[in-house]
Short mmCIF file of C-alpha atoms in Angstrom, two decimals:
data_model
loop_
_atom_site.label_atom_id
_atom_site.label_comp_id
_atom_site.label_asym_id
_atom_site.label_seq_id
_atom_site.Cartn_x
_atom_site.Cartn_y
_atom_site.Cartn_z
CA MET A 98 45.48 -21.85 -2.27
CA VAL A 99 44.45 -20.82 1.24
CA SER A 100 43.03 -17.33 1.68
CA GLU A 101 44.41 -14.75 4.10
CA LYS A 102 41.22 -15.08 6.16
CA ASP A 103 41.71 -18.85 6.50
CA LEU A 104 45.36 -18.42 7.47
CA GLU A 105 44.37 -15.91 10.14
CA ALA A 106 41.80 -18.40 11.50
CA VAL A 107 44.50 -21.08 11.76
CA LEU A 108 46.89 -18.66 13.47
CA GLU A 109 44.14 -17.67 15.92
CA GLU A 110 43.59 -21.36 16.75
CA LEU A 111 47.32 -21.71 17.47
CA ARG A 112 47.22 -18.69 19.79
CA ARG A 113 44.15 -20.04 21.63
CA LEU A 114 45.92 -23.36 22.06
CA ARG A 115 48.93 -21.68 23.63
CA THR A 116 46.57 -19.89 26.02
CA ARG A 117 44.88 -23.18 27.03
CA VAL A 118 48.22 -24.93 27.59
CA PRO A 119 50.58 -22.38 29.17
CA GLN A 120 53.57 -24.77 29.03
CA LEU A 121 53.55 -24.65 25.22
CA THR A 122 56.51 -22.77 23.84
CA GLY A 123 55.45 -22.94 20.20
CA ALA A 124 52.83 -24.14 17.76
CA LEU A 125 53.11 -24.69 14.02
CA ALA A 126 50.68 -25.77 11.32
CA ALA A 127 52.41 -27.10 8.23
CA GLY A 128 51.58 -29.00 5.10
CA VAL A 129 52.68 -32.62 4.89
CA ASP A 130 55.12 -31.36 2.25
CA GLY A 131 57.02 -29.35 4.90
CA LEU A 132 55.75 -25.89 4.00
CA VAL A 133 54.65 -23.55 6.79
CA VAL A 134 50.94 -22.71 6.89
CA ALA A 135 50.90 -20.69 10.12
CA HIS A 136 53.13 -20.49 13.17
CA ASP A 137 53.50 -19.09 16.64
CA THR A 138 57.03 -20.26 17.40
CA PRO A 139 59.09 -17.58 19.12
CA GLY A 140 62.79 -18.42 19.05
CA VAL A 141 62.40 -21.31 16.59
CA ALA A 142 62.75 -21.02 12.82
CA PRO A 143 59.34 -22.13 11.49
CA GLU A 144 60.66 -23.23 8.07
CA GLY A 145 63.22 -25.56 9.65
CA LEU A 146 60.67 -26.96 12.09
CA ALA A 147 58.18 -27.56 9.26
CA ALA A 148 60.83 -29.37 7.21
CA LEU A 149 61.82 -31.56 10.17
CA THR A 150 58.15 -32.25 10.87
CA ALA A 151 57.67 -33.47 7.30
CA ALA A 152 60.69 -35.76 7.60
CA ALA A 153 59.49 -37.21 10.92
CA LEU A 154 56.00 -37.55 9.49
CA GLY A 155 57.31 -39.59 6.57
CA VAL A 156 58.99 -42.06 8.89
CA SER A 157 55.98 -42.17 11.25
CA VAL A 158 53.52 -42.84 8.43
CA ARG A 159 55.68 -45.68 7.13
CA MET A 160 56.11 -47.14 10.63
CA ALA A 161 52.36 -47.07 11.35
CA ASP A 162 51.68 -48.68 7.99
CA ALA A 163 54.39 -51.33 8.33
CA THR A 164 53.13 -52.38 11.75
CA GLY A 165 49.51 -52.53 10.65
CA ASN A 166 48.44 -49.82 13.06
CA GLY A 167 46.50 -47.80 10.50
CA SER A 168 47.02 -44.24 9.35
CA PHE A 169 49.15 -41.68 11.19
CA ARG A 170 47.52 -39.87 14.11
CA GLU A 171 50.29 -38.44 16.31
CA LEU A 172 53.95 -38.51 17.21
CA LEU A 173 55.54 -37.57 20.53
CA VAL A 174 59.24 -36.90 21.01
CA ARG A 175 60.55 -36.36 24.52
CA GLY A 176 63.81 -34.52 24.82
CA GLU A 177 65.85 -33.63 27.85
CA HIS A 178 64.24 -30.18 28.03
CA GLY A 179 60.75 -30.78 26.71
CA TYR A 180 58.43 -32.32 24.16
CA VAL A 181 57.69 -32.09 20.46
CA ALA A 182 54.24 -33.42 19.60
CA THR A 183 52.88 -33.72 16.08
CA TYR A 184 49.22 -34.40 15.28
CA ALA A 185 47.41 -35.12 12.05
CA ALA A 186 45.43 -32.06 10.94
CA GLY A 187 43.06 -32.97 8.14
CA ARG A 188 44.06 -34.54 4.86
CA THR A 189 47.09 -32.42 4.02
CA ALA A 190 48.44 -30.80 7.18
CA VAL A 191 49.97 -31.48 10.57
CA LEU A 192 50.13 -29.57 13.82
CA THR A 193 53.42 -29.53 15.70
CA LEU A 194 53.57 -28.35 19.32
CA LEU A 195 56.62 -27.54 21.40
CA ALA A 196 56.22 -27.89 25.16
CA GLN A 197 58.25 -27.51 28.32
CA ASP A 198 59.31 -30.66 30.15
CA ARG A 199 56.85 -29.90 33.00
CA VAL A 200 53.78 -30.02 30.71
CA ASN A 201 50.97 -32.41 31.61
CA VAL A 202 51.32 -34.83 28.69
CA GLY A 203 47.69 -35.94 28.94
CA ARG A 204 46.55 -32.32 28.64
CA LEU A 205 49.00 -31.78 25.78
CA HIS A 206 47.45 -34.70 23.90
CA LEU A 207 43.88 -33.66 24.67
CA GLU A 208 44.36 -30.08 23.51
CA GLY A 209 46.69 -31.05 20.66
CA ARG A 210 44.19 -33.52 19.21
CA ARG A 211 41.36 -31.00 19.44
CA ALA A 212 43.44 -28.25 17.86
CA GLY A 213 44.69 -30.62 15.16
CA ALA A 214 41.10 -31.51 14.28
CA ARG A 215 40.10 -27.83 14.19
CA VAL A 216 43.09 -26.82 12.05
CA GLY A 217 42.35 -29.75 9.76
CA GLU A 218 38.71 -28.65 9.38
CA LEU A 219 39.77 -25.10 8.54
CA LEU A 220 42.40 -26.13 5.99
CA ASP A 221 40.32 -28.89 4.40
CA ALA A 222 37.37 -26.48 4.00
CA ALA A 223 39.66 -23.82 2.52
CA GLU A 224 41.12 -26.35 0.09
CA ALA A 225 37.66 -27.54 -0.95
CA ALA A 226 36.52 -23.95 -1.50
CA ALA A 227 39.63 -23.20 -3.55
CA GLN A 228 39.03 -26.25 -5.73
CA ALA A 229 35.35 -25.38 -6.19
CA ALA A 230 36.10 -21.77 -7.12
CA PRO A 231 37.54 -22.49 -10.60
CA ALA A 232 34.53 -24.68 -11.43
CA THR A 233 32.18 -21.95 -10.23
CA ARG A 234 34.01 -19.32 -12.28
CA ALA A 235 33.90 -21.53 -15.38
CA THR A 236 30.16 -22.09 -14.92
CA ALA A 237 29.60 -18.37 -14.47
CA ARG A 238 31.62 -17.61 -17.61
CA ALA A 239 29.64 -20.15 -19.60
CA ALA A 240 26.36 -18.70 -18.35
CA SER A 241 27.36 -15.15 -19.26
CA ALA A 242 28.75 -16.07 -22.68
CA PRO A 243 26.58 -15.34 -25.72
CA PRO A 244 24.66 -18.36 -26.93
CA THR A 245 26.35 -20.33 -29.64
CA ARG A 246 24.54 -21.54 -32.73
CA SER A 247 24.27 -25.24 -33.01
CA THR A 248 24.80 -26.85 -36.36
CA ARG A 249 21.88 -28.77 -37.73
CA ALA A 250 21.72 -31.43 -40.34
CA PRO A 251 20.18 -30.22 -43.59
CA ARG A 252 16.44 -30.78 -43.85
CA ALA A 253 15.30 -33.69 -45.90
CA THR A 254 13.18 -32.84 -48.89
CA THR A 255 9.68 -34.22 -49.11
CA ALA A 256 10.76 -36.81 -51.65
CA GLU A 257 13.60 -38.01 -49.45
CA ALA A 258 11.32 -38.15 -46.44
CA ARG A 259 8.85 -40.32 -48.35
CA THR A 260 11.48 -42.78 -49.43
CA THR A 261 12.73 -43.35 -45.92
CA THR A 262 9.26 -43.73 -44.43
CA ASP A 263 7.78 -45.74 -47.30
CA SER A 264 10.46 -48.39 -47.36
#
């Protein structure tokens, strides 16, 4: 589970990206499962965009794999009125950008790749911290628990001890 602080950091990265590329009309970070992580998408339903991104991602991953071109990195769709660009963002997320048709595509890719890497770092670190937290809590509980008595084997009598050592 991603903390509120981590989600705010992702949202801030999306806002900075939209400042760096003024022709962007929206930015969305989503899980590969199609669930919204953070969005800055005025006029576009983020849940629907995240679901469509997951569907396109599924096809793109299979296409890259089938052609032997390695793992998914990015997808660009050019429509009559603009672009939809999707970038890998860490192990479990993607970044989808919406841009006007007059955007400099090279700049879109440059900034999109950088932002995708940054969002991926934030989300991967948050996921690692969330997975480490239960282990840390369990260790802390074990350390604060009263010591348990260990069971010992009964002591051997002197006669028994002699028979095992003398034989």
